[in-house]
Coordinates of C-alpha atoms in Angstrom, one line a residue:
M25 CA 0.0 0.0 0.0
P26 CA 1.6 3.3 -1.1
V27 CA 2.0 6.0 1.5
F28 CA 2.3 9.7 0.5
V29 CA 3.6 13.0 1.8
H30 CA 0.6 15.1 0.7
H31 CA 1.9 18.5 1.9
L32 CA 4.9 20.1 3.3
E33 CA 5.2 23.4 5.2
T34 CA 8.2 25.4 6.4
L35 CA 8.4 28.2 8.9
V36 CA 11.2 30.4 10.2
P37 CA 11.4 33.1 13.0
K38 CA 11.0 36.7 11.9
T39 CA 14.4 37.7 13.1
S40 CA 17.2 37.1 10.6
Y41 CA 20.9 38.0 10.3
S42 CA 23.1 38.2 7.3
Q43 CA 26.2 35.9 7.3
E44 CA 28.4 38.9 6.8
W45 CA 26.9 40.7 9.8
S46 CA 27.2 37.6 11.9
S47 CA 30.8 37.3 11.0
E48 CA 31.5 40.8 12.0
L49 CA 29.8 40.3 15.3
M50 CA 31.7 37.2 16.1
Q51 CA 35.0 38.8 15.1
K52 CA 34.3 41.8 17.4
E53 CA 33.6 39.5 20.3
M54 CA 36.9 37.6 19.7
A55 CA 38.8 40.8 19.1
E56 CA 41.7 39.9 21.4
R57 CA 43.0 37.2 19.0
P58 CA 43.7 38.2 15.4
A59 CA 44.2 34.6 14.4
I60 CA 40.7 33.7 15.6
R61 CA 39.3 36.6 13.7
R62 CA 40.9 35.3 10.5
I63 CA 39.5 31.8 11.1
I64 CA 36.0 33.3 11.7
R65 CA 36.1 35.3 8.5
S66 CA 37.2 32.2 6.5
L67 CA 34.5 30.0 8.1
Y68 CA 31.7 32.4 7.4
R69 CA 32.9 33.4 4.0
K70 CA 33.2 29.8 2.8
S71 CA 30.0 28.6 4.5
G72 CA 27.7 28.9 1.4
I73 CA 25.3 30.8 3.7
E74 CA 24.0 34.3 3.1
K75 CA 21.3 34.6 5.8
R76 CA 20.0 32.7 8.8
H77 CA 17.0 33.0 11.1
S78 CA 16.9 33.0 14.9
V79 CA 14.5 33.3 17.8
V80 CA 17.3 35.4 19.5
A81 CA 16.5 39.0 18.7
D82 CA 19.0 40.6 21.0
L83 CA 22.1 39.9 18.8
E84 CA 21.3 43.0 16.8
D85 CA 19.6 45.2 19.4
G86 CA 18.7 44.6 23.1
T87 CA 15.2 43.4 23.9
S88 CA 13.3 42.7 27.1
T89 CA 14.2 39.0 26.7
S90 CA 17.9 39.4 26.2
L91 CA 19.9 36.3 26.2
F92 CA 23.4 37.3 25.0
F93 CA 23.4 41.1 24.9
A94 CA 21.9 43.8 27.2
P95 CA 19.8 46.6 25.7
D96 CA 22.9 48.8 25.7
G97 CA 24.8 46.3 23.5
S98 CA 27.1 45.0 26.1
R99 CA 27.5 41.2 26.3
L100 CA 25.8 39.5 29.2
P101 CA 27.4 36.7 31.2
T102 CA 27.3 33.4 29.4
P103 CA 23.6 32.2 29.7
S104 CA 23.0 28.9 31.5
T105 CA 21.3 25.9 29.9
S106 CA 18.3 26.6 32.0
M107 CA 18.0 30.2 30.6
R108 CA 18.4 28.9 27.0
N109 CA 15.8 26.2 27.6
E110 CA 13.3 28.6 29.0
I111 CA 13.4 30.5 25.7
Y112 CA 13.2 27.2 23.8
T113 CA 10.1 26.2 25.7
R114 CA 8.3 29.4 24.9
E115 CA 9.3 29.8 21.3
A116 CA 9.1 26.1 20.3
R117 CA 5.5 25.9 21.5
I118 CA 4.7 28.9 19.3
L119 CA 6.4 27.4 16.2
F120 CA 5.1 23.9 16.7
G121 CA 1.5 25.3 16.9
E122 CA 1.9 27.6 14.0
L123 CA 3.5 24.9 11.8
A124 CA 0.7 22.4 12.6
Q125 CA -2.0 25.0 11.8
Q126 CA -0.4 25.9 8.5
L127 CA 0.2 22.3 7.6
L128 CA -3.5 21.4 8.0
T129 CA -4.6 24.6 6.3
G130 CA -2.5 24.0 3.2
A131 CA -3.2 20.3 2.9
R132 CA -5.9 19.9 0.2
G133 CA -8.7 17.5 1.2
F134 CA -7.7 17.1 4.9
Q135 CA -9.5 18.4 8.0
R136 CA -8.3 18.5 11.6
E137 CA -10.7 15.8 12.6
D138 CA -8.9 13.5 10.1
V139 CA -5.7 13.6 12.1
T140 CA -4.9 10.3 14.0
H141 CA -1.2 10.7 14.9
V142 CA 1.1 13.6 15.8
I143 CA 4.9 13.1 15.7
T144 CA 7.1 16.0 16.9
I145 CA 10.9 16.2 16.4
S146 CA 13.5 18.3 18.1
C147 CA 17.0 18.1 19.6
T148 CA 17.5 21.7 20.8
G149 CA 15.5 21.7 24.0
F150 CA 13.2 19.8 26.3
F151 CA 9.9 20.4 28.2
A152 CA 7.1 18.2 29.4
P153 CA 4.3 18.0 28.6
G154 CA 6.1 18.0 25.3
P155 CA 5.6 19.6 21.9
D156 CA 3.2 16.7 20.9
F157 CA 0.9 17.7 23.8
H158 CA 0.9 21.3 22.8
V159 CA 0.2 20.6 19.1
V160 CA -2.8 18.6 20.2
Q161 CA -4.0 21.5 22.3
A162 CA -3.3 24.1 19.6
L163 CA -5.3 22.2 17.0
G164 CA -8.1 21.3 19.4
L165 CA -7.6 17.6 18.8
P166 CA -9.1 15.0 21.1
G167 CA -6.9 13.6 23.8
T168 CA -7.2 10.1 22.2
I169 CA -4.9 11.2 19.4
Q170 CA -1.7 9.1 19.3
R171 CA 1.3 11.3 19.8
Y172 CA 5.0 10.7 19.9
H173 CA 8.2 12.8 20.3
V174 CA 11.5 12.0 18.6
G175 CA 14.2 13.8 20.6
F176 CA 18.0 14.4 20.5
M177 CA 18.7 12.5 17.3
G178 CA 20.0 15.5 15.3
C179 CA 19.9 16.4 11.7
Y180 CA 18.6 13.0 10.4
A181 CA 15.6 12.8 12.7
A182 CA 13.0 13.9 10.1
F183 CA 13.6 10.5 8.4
Q184 CA 12.7 8.8 11.7
G185 CA 9.4 10.8 11.7
L186 CA 8.6 9.9 8.1
K187 CA 9.4 6.2 8.7
M188 CA 7.2 6.1 11.8
A189 CA 4.4 7.8 9.8
Q190 CA 4.7 5.3 7.0
A191 CA 4.5 2.4 9.5
F192 CA 1.4 3.9 11.1
C193 CA -0.3 4.2 7.7
H194 CA 0.6 0.6 6.8
S195 CA -0.9 -0.5 10.1
D196 CA -4.0 1.7 9.7
P197 CA -4.9 2.7 6.1
D198 CA -7.1 5.5 7.5
A199 CA -4.2 7.1 9.5
V200 CA -3.4 10.7 8.9
V201 CA -0.1 11.7 10.5
L202 CA 1.5 15.1 11.2
V203 CA 5.3 15.1 11.3
L204 CA 6.6 18.3 12.8
A205 CA 10.3 19.3 13.3
V206 CA 11.3 22.4 15.1
E207 CA 14.9 23.3 15.9
L208 CA 16.2 26.4 17.7
C209 CA 19.9 25.9 17.3
S210 CA 20.9 29.5 17.7
L211 CA 20.0 29.3 21.4
H212 CA 23.1 27.3 21.9
L213 CA 25.5 29.8 20.4
Q214 CA 28.9 29.8 22.1
F215 CA 31.3 32.8 22.2
S216 CA 34.2 30.4 22.3
T217 CA 37.4 29.9 20.5
E218 CA 37.0 26.1 20.4
T219 CA 37.0 24.9 16.8
D220 CA 33.8 23.0 17.1
D221 CA 32.0 26.0 18.6
L222 CA 33.3 28.3 15.8
I223 CA 32.1 25.8 13.1
A224 CA 28.7 25.4 14.8
G225 CA 28.3 29.1 15.2
A226 CA 28.9 29.6 11.5
V227 CA 26.3 27.2 10.1
F228 CA 23.5 26.4 12.5
A229 CA 20.2 28.3 12.5
D230 CA 16.5 28.1 13.5
G231 CA 13.6 26.7 11.5
A232 CA 10.6 24.4 11.4
G233 CA 9.4 21.9 8.8
G234 CA 6.3 19.7 8.7
A235 CA 4.8 16.9 6.5
L236 CA 1.3 15.5 6.3
V237 CA 1.4 11.8 5.6
S238 CA -1.4 9.3 4.7
A239 CA -2.2 6.4 2.4
R240 CA -5.0 8.4 0.7
R241 CA -4.7 9.0 -3.0
P242 CA -3.2 12.4 -3.6
H243 CA -5.4 15.3 -5.0
G244 CA -2.4 17.3 -6.1
R245 CA 1.3 17.1 -6.1
A246 CA 2.7 14.6 -3.5
M247 CA 5.6 12.3 -2.8
E248 CA 5.3 8.6 -2.3
L249 CA 7.5 7.2 0.4
E250 CA 9.0 4.2 -1.5
A251 CA 11.9 3.0 0.7
F252 CA 14.2 4.0 3.5
H253 CA 17.7 2.8 4.4
S254 CA 20.0 3.6 7.3
E255 CA 23.6 2.9 8.0
L256 CA 26.3 3.8 10.6
A257 CA 29.7 5.0 9.8
V258 CA 31.0 4.2 13.3
E259 CA 34.4 5.6 12.6
G260 CA 32.8 9.0 12.8
E261 CA 31.2 8.5 16.2
A262 CA 33.5 11.1 17.8
D263 CA 33.3 13.5 14.9
M264 CA 29.7 14.4 15.2
A265 CA 28.1 14.5 18.6
W266 CA 25.7 16.6 20.6
T267 CA 26.0 16.9 24.4
I268 CA 24.4 19.0 27.2
G269 CA 26.6 21.4 29.1
D270 CA 26.1 23.8 31.9
H271 CA 25.9 26.7 29.4
G272 CA 23.9 25.2 26.6
F273 CA 24.1 22.2 24.3
R274 CA 27.6 21.7 22.8
M275 CA 28.0 20.5 19.2
K276 CA 30.9 18.3 18.1
L277 CA 31.4 18.8 14.4
S278 CA 34.9 18.0 13.2
T279 CA 36.4 19.0 9.9
Y280 CA 36.6 15.3 9.1
V281 CA 32.9 14.8 8.7
P282 CA 32.8 15.5 5.0
D283 CA 35.6 13.0 4.4
I284 CA 33.8 10.3 6.4
I285 CA 30.6 10.9 4.5
Q286 CA 32.4 10.8 1.1
T287 CA 34.1 7.5 2.0
N288 CA 30.8 5.8 2.9
L289 CA 28.5 7.5 0.4
E290 CA 28.6 5.1 -2.6
P291 CA 28.0 1.8 -0.7
V292 CA 25.2 3.4 1.3
M293 CA 23.6 4.7 -1.8
A294 CA 24.0 1.4 -3.6
A295 CA 22.3 -0.4 -0.8
A296 CA 19.5 2.1 -0.6
L297 CA 18.8 2.1 -4.3
G298 CA 19.2 -1.7 -4.5
A299 CA 16.3 -2.1 -2.1
V300 CA 14.0 -0.7 -4.8
D301 CA 15.9 -2.1 -7.8
L302 CA 17.0 1.3 -9.0
T303 CA 20.4 2.7 -10.3
P304 CA 21.7 6.2 -9.8
A305 CA 20.9 6.9 -13.5
E306 CA 17.2 6.5 -12.7
I307 CA 17.3 9.2 -10.0
G308 CA 16.5 12.6 -11.4
W309 CA 16.5 14.6 -8.2
W310 CA 18.8 14.8 -5.2
A311 CA 17.6 16.1 -1.8
I312 CA 20.8 16.2 0.3
H313 CA 20.8 17.7 3.8
P314 CA 23.0 20.7 3.6
G315 CA 24.8 20.3 6.8
G316 CA 27.5 22.6 5.5
R317 CA 29.0 23.6 2.1
A318 CA 31.8 21.1 2.3
I319 CA 29.3 18.2 2.8
V320 CA 27.3 19.3 -0.3
D321 CA 30.4 19.7 -2.3
R322 CA 31.7 16.2 -1.4
V323 CA 28.4 14.6 -2.2
E324 CA 28.3 16.3 -5.6
E325 CA 31.8 15.3 -6.3
S326 CA 31.5 11.7 -5.1
L327 CA 28.3 11.0 -7.1
K328 CA 29.6 12.9 -10.1
L329 CA 26.4 14.9 -10.3
D330 CA 25.9 17.6 -12.9
E331 CA 26.3 21.1 -11.9
G332 CA 22.9 22.3 -10.4
A333 CA 21.8 18.8 -9.3
L334 CA 22.0 19.9 -5.7
A335 CA 20.5 23.4 -6.4
A336 CA 17.7 22.9 -3.9
S337 CA 20.1 21.9 -1.1
R338 CA 22.4 24.8 -1.9
K339 CA 19.5 27.3 -2.0
V340 CA 18.2 26.2 1.4
L341 CA 21.8 26.4 2.8
R342 CA 22.2 29.8 1.3
N343 CA 19.0 31.3 2.6
F344 CA 18.5 29.4 6.0
G345 CA 21.7 27.6 7.0
N346 CA 21.7 24.3 8.8
M347 CA 18.4 23.9 10.8
S348 CA 19.2 20.4 12.0
S349 CA 16.2 18.0 11.5
A350 CA 14.0 20.5 9.8
T351 CA 16.4 21.2 7.0
I352 CA 15.7 18.2 4.8
L353 CA 12.0 19.1 4.8
F354 CA 12.9 22.5 3.5
V355 CA 14.8 20.9 0.6
L356 CA 11.9 18.5 -0.2
K357 CA 9.5 21.4 -0.1
E358 CA 11.7 23.3 -2.5
M359 CA 11.6 20.4 -4.9
L360 CA 7.9 19.7 -4.5
D361 CA 6.5 23.2 -5.1
G362 CA 9.3 25.7 -4.9
G363 CA 7.8 27.1 -1.8
T364 CA 9.3 29.6 0.7
P365 CA 8.9 29.6 4.4
T366 CA 6.3 31.8 6.2
F367 CA 7.1 33.9 9.2
P368 CA 5.1 33.5 12.4
M369 CA 3.4 36.7 13.5
P370 CA 1.3 37.7 16.6
Q371 CA -2.3 36.5 16.7
G372 CA -1.6 33.8 14.2
A373 CA -1.2 36.1 11.2
E374 CA 1.5 35.4 8.6
V375 CA 3.5 37.2 6.0
K376 CA 4.0 35.1 2.8
A377 CA 7.3 35.6 0.9
A378 CA 7.1 35.7 -2.9
V379 CA 7.5 32.3 -4.5
V380 CA 10.2 32.2 -7.2
P381 CA 9.3 29.8 -10.0
V382 CA 11.8 26.9 -10.2
A383 CA 12.1 23.7 -12.2
L384 CA 10.0 21.0 -10.4
P385 CA 10.0 17.2 -10.6
K386 CA 7.4 15.7 -12.9
D387 CA 5.0 12.9 -12.2
G388 CA 6.9 9.7 -11.8
D389 CA 10.3 11.3 -11.1
R390 CA 12.4 9.8 -8.3
I391 CA 14.0 11.8 -5.5
F392 CA 16.9 10.4 -3.5
A393 CA 17.0 12.1 -0.1
M394 CA 19.8 11.8 2.5
A395 CA 20.7 13.3 5.9
F396 CA 23.6 12.8 8.3
G397 CA 23.8 13.0 12.1
P398 CA 25.5 11.8 15.3
G399 CA 26.8 8.3 15.1
L400 CA 27.8 9.0 12.3
T401 CA 24.4 8.1 11.0
M402 CA 23.5 8.2 7.3
E403 CA 19.8 8.1 6.6
T404 CA 18.4 7.8 3.1
G405 CA 15.0 7.7 1.5
V406 CA 13.7 7.2 -2.1
L407 CA 10.5 9.2 -2.9
R408 CA 8.5 9.2 -6.1
V409 CA 6.6 12.2 -7.3
H410 CA 2.9 11.9 -7.9
D411 CA 1.1 14.7 -9.6
A412 CA -2.7 14.3 -9.9
T413 CA -2.9 17.6 -11.7
A414 CA -0.6 16.4 -14.5
T415 CA -2.1 16.1 -18.0
P416 CA -2.2 12.4 -19.1

């Protein structure tokens, strides 16, 4: 029984910072060491990122909820994990609720009473009752709804949510599943000269992505979830990790990660495509998690892809940075309909950005999706485009 992603939604905080501005800020804060300033300039310039969004508004000017800077522009003492998580709890609830509302509103042929399962995903904070509870409350769903939370798995966790949704739909053909990922990585910014902190500070950002999944026949453009495959590159266990410290979550992201991914890429892809009896030549579209520019470059080089094959991944990286688990949903949305994220506003209003026409996959086209995370985990998925609006 085929299972489909019927609709995708993406959402970002209103506050955004250019990469150039962010680089200048970090250099200013590390002013006592010229060598560190040079490293920061290089990291930010070569990141492939132009702009990132954040729930932290005080980086540019002080606010009443300052985390890093006082209203006069002076840097505050390093915030504790508790302080960061307090903001996560408040802002994540808002984003999860907004995302769920928009996902249902935009999904043709679905009503809130159709929803049977809610899966929430995040690795950048904790609270209980969790995001799943608050989504049910925000949508006015009955307490009998099945709800699950996938936590602390990192950038590949959206695949876990989609796999769970597929399994629920196979078990119950009438299931309608909301998969919602919200990550507020910027809350864990470190003004530190440690290499891992400098790299993380240059690429991570905030964003939210959601998918509505069911076994119903699509009314419009959709993606069939054909197959998933997961492998571990255990030699990279120490090169990508995510731990909780007294002053925020600390990301371990070594410069060896692109090399490890490149070494393991071809056998992983062969196994993933072999499961559905496909070859790389039969894949027309590539949705690669843009964890960083070097990762995208290595994937393109290893698979000998044509220039532009990873345009969607590069566009998401350029405009939004690495939003952990939500990022791959941005890339898939870019492929499905060329959509751009909306911005949450008070009282549930929204401002819609202009949609720039892009080349889109046609009915029957295959998409190979991949994301990477702690472990080092390599998650893949093969999706097939279904377009009920296509002319026979």
